[in-house]
Amino acid sequence: MSERKKEREREKERKERKERERKKERREGGREGRKKEGRREKERKKE
């Protein structure tokens, strides 16, 4: 039982770390870049 619990805890930690890394990437510029691209596309369509 204790070994299985440890494995589950390790898996949870790995998932949390991956999610945090993804959020950091989005904050650093992934989201901003996508938003800017979307705005540019809309402006092109209007013209």
PDB file of N, CA and C in Angstrom:
ATOM      1  N   MET A   1       0.842  -1.204   0.000  1.00  0.00           N
ATOM      2  CA  MET A   1       0.000   0.000   0.000  1.00  0.00           C
ATOM      3  C   MET A   1       0.883   1.262   0.000  1.00  0.00           C
ATOM      4  N   SER A   2       1.860   1.308   0.899  1.00  0.00           N
ATOM      5  CA  SER A   2       2.676   2.517   1.023  1.00  0.00           C
ATOM      6  C   SER A   2       3.425   2.791  -0.292  1.00  0.00           C
ATOM      7  N   GLU A   3       3.913   1.736  -0.942  1.00  0.00           N
ATOM      8  CA  GLU A   3       4.647   1.930  -2.200  1.00  0.00           C
ATOM      9  C   GLU A   3       3.727   2.498  -3.270  1.00  0.00           C
ATOM     10  N   ARG A   4       2.507   1.984  -3.342  1.00  0.00           N
ATOM     11  CA  ARG A   4       1.554   2.484  -4.345  1.00  0.00           C
ATOM     12  C   ARG A   4       1.230   3.949  -4.086  1.00  0.00           C
ATOM     13  N   LYS A   5       1.054   4.306  -2.822  1.00  0.00           N
ATOM     14  CA  LYS A   5       0.739   5.700  -2.476  1.00  0.00           C
ATOM     15  C   LYS A   5       1.889   6.606  -2.904  1.00  0.00           C
ATOM     16  N   LYS A   6       3.109   6.169  -2.665  1.00  0.00           N
ATOM     17  CA  LYS A   6       4.278   6.967  -3.043  1.00  0.00           C
ATOM     18  C   LYS A   6       4.296   7.169  -4.555  1.00  0.00           C
ATOM     19  N   GLU A   7       3.999   6.118  -5.305  1.00  0.00           N
ATOM     20  CA  GLU A   7       3.999   6.220  -6.770  1.00  0.00           C
ATOM     21  C   GLU A   7       2.940   7.215  -7.225  1.00  0.00           C
ATOM     22  N   ARG A   8       1.761   7.149  -6.609  1.00  0.00           N
ATOM     23  CA  ARG A   8       0.680   8.071  -6.983  1.00  0.00           C
ATOM     24  C   ARG A   8       1.089   9.507  -6.683  1.00  0.00           C
ATOM     25  N   GLU A   9       1.716   9.722  -5.532  1.00  0.00           N
ATOM     26  CA  GLU A   9       2.153  11.075  -5.155  1.00  0.00           C
ATOM     27  C   GLU A   9       3.180  11.593  -6.153  1.00  0.00           C
ATOM     28  N   ARG A  10       4.098  10.720  -6.569  1.00  0.00           N
ATOM     29  CA  ARG A  10       5.116  11.131  -7.545  1.00  0.00           C
ATOM     30  C   ARG A  10       4.455  11.515  -8.861  1.00  0.00           C
ATOM     31  N   GLU A  11       3.468  10.734  -9.298  1.00  0.00           N
ATOM     32  CA  GLU A  11       2.768  11.030 -10.553  1.00  0.00           C
ATOM     33  C   GLU A  11       2.051  12.370 -10.454  1.00  0.00           C
ATOM     34  N   LYS A  12       1.419  12.641  -9.320  1.00  0.00           N
ATOM     35  CA  LYS A  12       0.712  13.913  -9.124  1.00  0.00           C
ATOM     36  C   LYS A  12       1.707  15.064  -9.210  1.00  0.00           C
ATOM     37  N   GLU A  13       2.861  14.907  -8.568  1.00  0.00           N
ATOM     38  CA  GLU A  13       3.879  15.960  -8.590  1.00  0.00           C
ATOM     39  C   GLU A  13       4.344  16.217 -10.012  1.00  0.00           C
ATOM     40  N   ARG A  14       4.550  15.142 -10.783  1.00  0.00           N
ATOM     41  CA  ARG A  14       4.994  15.307 -12.175  1.00  0.00           C
ATOM     42  C   ARG A  14       3.950  16.075 -12.974  1.00  0.00           C
ATOM     43  N   LYS A  15       2.676  15.727 -12.813  1.00  0.00           N
ATOM     44  CA  LYS A  15       1.595  16.402 -13.545  1.00  0.00           C
ATOM     45  C   LYS A  15       1.543  17.873 -13.158  1.00  0.00           C
ATOM     46  N   GLU A  16       1.667  18.156 -11.858  1.00  0.00           N
ATOM     47  CA  GLU A  16       1.612  19.546 -11.390  1.00  0.00           C
ATOM     48  C   GLU A  16       2.763  20.347 -11.978  1.00  0.00           C
ATOM     49  N   ARG A  17       3.950  19.753 -12.009  1.00  0.00           N
ATOM     50  CA  ARG A  17       5.113  20.459 -12.562  1.00  0.00           C
ATOM     51  C   ARG A  17       4.893  20.755 -14.037  1.00  0.00           C
ATOM     52  N   LYS A  18       4.358  19.793 -14.790  1.00  0.00           N
ATOM     53  CA  LYS A  18       4.106  19.999 -16.221  1.00  0.00           C
ATOM     54  C   LYS A  18       3.108  21.127 -16.416  1.00  0.00           C
ATOM     55  N   GLU A  19       2.046  21.141 -15.614  1.00  0.00           N
ATOM     56  CA  GLU A  19       1.025  22.186 -15.729  1.00  0.00           C
ATOM     57  C   GLU A  19       1.639  23.551 -15.425  1.00  0.00           C
ATOM     58  N   ARG A  20       2.481  23.615 -14.401  1.00  0.00           N
ATOM     59  CA  ARG A  20       3.127  24.888 -14.038  1.00  0.00           C
ATOM     60  C   ARG A  20       4.006  25.365 -15.180  1.00  0.00           C
ATOM     61  N   GLU A  21       4.762  24.446 -15.792  1.00  0.00           N
ATOM     62  CA  GLU A  21       5.638  24.822 -16.908  1.00  0.00           C
ATOM     63  C   GLU A  21       4.815  25.359 -18.059  1.00  0.00           C
ATOM     64  N   ARG A  22       3.675  24.716 -18.352  1.00  0.00           N
ATOM     65  CA  ARG A  22       2.814  25.177 -19.444  1.00  0.00           C
ATOM     66  C   ARG A  22       2.301  26.579 -19.150  1.00  0.00           C
ATOM     67  N   LYS A  23       1.880  26.833 -17.916  1.00  0.00           N
ATOM     68  CA  LYS A  23       1.361  28.147 -17.532  1.00  0.00           C
ATOM     69  C   LYS A  23       2.459  29.198 -17.679  1.00  0.00           C
ATOM     70  N   LYS A  24       3.676  28.859 -17.272  1.00  0.00           N
ATOM     71  CA  LYS A  24       4.795  29.805 -17.376  1.00  0.00           C
ATOM     72  C   LYS A  24       5.028  30.153 -18.839  1.00  0.00           C
ATOM     73  N   GLU A  25       5.016  29.154 -19.723  1.00  0.00           N
ATOM     74  CA  GLU A  25       5.243  29.400 -21.147  1.00  0.00           C
ATOM     75  C   GLU A  25       4.175  30.334 -21.685  1.00  0.00           C
ATOM     76  N   ARG A  26       2.920  30.100 -21.292  1.00  0.00           N
ATOM     77  CA  ARG A  26       1.826  30.948 -21.767  1.00  0.00           C
ATOM     78  C   ARG A  26       2.032  32.379 -21.280  1.00  0.00           C
ATOM     79  N   ARG A  27       2.435  32.530 -20.000  1.00  0.00           N
ATOM     80  CA  ARG A  27       2.624  33.867 -19.425  1.00  0.00           C
ATOM     81  C   ARG A  27       3.767  34.582 -20.129  1.00  0.00           C
ATOM     82  N   GLU A  28       4.833  33.856 -20.456  1.00  0.00           N
ATOM     83  CA  GLU A  28       6.032  34.472 -21.029  1.00  0.00           C
ATOM     84  C   GLU A  28       5.774  35.052 -22.408  1.00  0.00           C
ATOM     85  N   GLY A  29       4.801  34.542 -23.142  1.00  0.00           N
ATOM     86  CA  GLY A  29       4.579  35.134 -24.457  1.00  0.00           C
ATOM     87  C   GLY A  29       3.707  34.289 -25.369  1.00  0.00           C
ATOM     88  N   GLY A  30       3.457  33.054 -25.017  1.00  0.00           N
ATOM     89  CA  GLY A  30       2.621  32.215 -25.876  1.00  0.00           C
ATOM     90  C   GLY A  30       1.250  32.826 -26.074  1.00  0.00           C
ATOM     91  N   ARG A  31       0.591  33.178 -24.984  1.00  0.00           N
ATOM     92  CA  ARG A  31      -0.758  33.753 -25.074  1.00  0.00           C
ATOM     93  C   ARG A  31      -0.714  35.104 -25.767  1.00  0.00           C
ATOM     94  N   GLU A  32       0.227  35.962 -25.349  1.00  0.00           N
ATOM     95  CA  GLU A  32       0.308  37.312 -25.912  1.00  0.00           C
ATOM     96  C   GLU A  32       0.552  37.236 -27.410  1.00  0.00           C
ATOM     97  N   GLY A  33       1.443  36.363 -27.833  1.00  0.00           N
ATOM     98  CA  GLY A  33       1.735  36.223 -29.257  1.00  0.00           C
ATOM     99  C   GLY A  33       0.492  35.812 -30.024  1.00  0.00           C
ATOM    100  N   ARG A  34      -0.250  34.854 -29.503  1.00  0.00           N
ATOM    101  CA  ARG A  34      -1.461  34.387 -30.182  1.00  0.00           C
ATOM    102  C   ARG A  34      -2.491  35.511 -30.276  1.00  0.00           C
ATOM    103  N   LYS A  35      -2.650  36.272 -29.191  1.00  0.00           N
ATOM    104  CA  LYS A  35      -3.639  37.360 -29.190  1.00  0.00           C
ATOM    105  C   LYS A  35      -3.258  38.391 -30.242  1.00  0.00           C
ATOM    106  N   LYS A  36      -1.985  38.760 -30.298  1.00  0.00           N
ATOM    107  CA  LYS A  36      -1.527  39.765 -31.261  1.00  0.00           C
ATOM    108  C   LYS A  36      -1.776  39.261 -32.678  1.00  0.00           C
ATOM    109  N   GLU A  37      -1.493  37.994 -32.926  1.00  0.00           N
ATOM    110  CA  GLU A  37      -1.711  37.427 -34.259  1.00  0.00           C
ATOM    111  C   GLU A  37      -3.186  37.497 -34.618  1.00  0.00           C
ATOM    112  N   GLY A  38      -4.058  37.174 -33.666  1.00  0.00           N
ATOM    113  CA  GLY A  38      -5.500  37.209 -33.908  1.00  0.00           C
ATOM    114  C   GLY A  38      -5.955  38.614 -34.269  1.00  0.00           C
ATOM    115  N   ARG A  39      -5.444  39.609 -33.553  1.00  0.00           N
ATOM    116  CA  ARG A  39      -5.822  41.001 -33.824  1.00  0.00           C
ATOM    117  C   ARG A  39      -5.376  41.393 -35.223  1.00  0.00           C
ATOM    118  N   ARG A  40      -4.172  41.007 -35.605  1.00  0.00           N
ATOM    119  CA  ARG A  40      -3.658  41.346 -36.936  1.00  0.00           C
ATOM    120  C   ARG A  40      -4.541  40.728 -38.007  1.00  0.00           C
ATOM    121  N   GLU A  41      -4.943  39.482 -37.819  1.00  0.00           N
ATOM    122  CA  GLU A  41      -5.797  38.801 -38.796  1.00  0.00           C
ATOM    123  C   GLU A  41      -7.126  39.528 -38.929  1.00  0.00           C
ATOM    124  N   LYS A  42      -7.701  39.966 -37.815  1.00  0.00           N
ATOM    125  CA  LYS A  42      -8.987  40.677 -37.847  1.00  0.00           C
ATOM    126  C   LYS A  42      -8.826  41.986 -38.617  1.00  0.00           C
ATOM    127  N   GLU A  43      -7.713  42.699 -38.364  1.00  0.00           N
ATOM    128  CA  GLU A  43      -7.472  43.973 -39.049  1.00  0.00           C
ATOM    129  C   GLU A  43      -7.358  43.747 -40.549  1.00  0.00           C
ATOM    130  N   ARG A  44      -6.698  42.676 -40.959  1.00  0.00           N
ATOM    131  CA  ARG A  44      -6.547  42.369 -42.386  1.00  0.00           C
ATOM    132  C   ARG A  44      -7.910  42.114 -43.012  1.00  0.00           C
ATOM    133  N   LYS A  45      -8.772  41.381 -42.317  1.00  0.00           N
ATOM    134  CA  LYS A  45     -10.103  41.063 -42.841  1.00  0.00           C
ATOM    135  C   LYS A  45     -10.918  42.341 -43.026  1.00  0.00           C
ATOM    136  N   LYS A  46     -10.807  43.270 -42.076  1.00  0.00           N
ATOM    137  CA  LYS A  46     -11.564  44.528 -42.160  1.00  0.00           C
ATOM    138  C   LYS A  46     -11.117  45.321 -43.383  1.00  0.00           C
ATOM    139  N   GLU A  47      -9.813  45.349 -43.627  1.00  0.00           N
ATOM    140  CA  GLU A  47      -9.275  46.107 -44.765  1.00  0.00           C
ATOM    141  C   GLU A  47      -9.697  45.412 -46.046  1.00  0.00           C
TER     142      GLU A  47
END
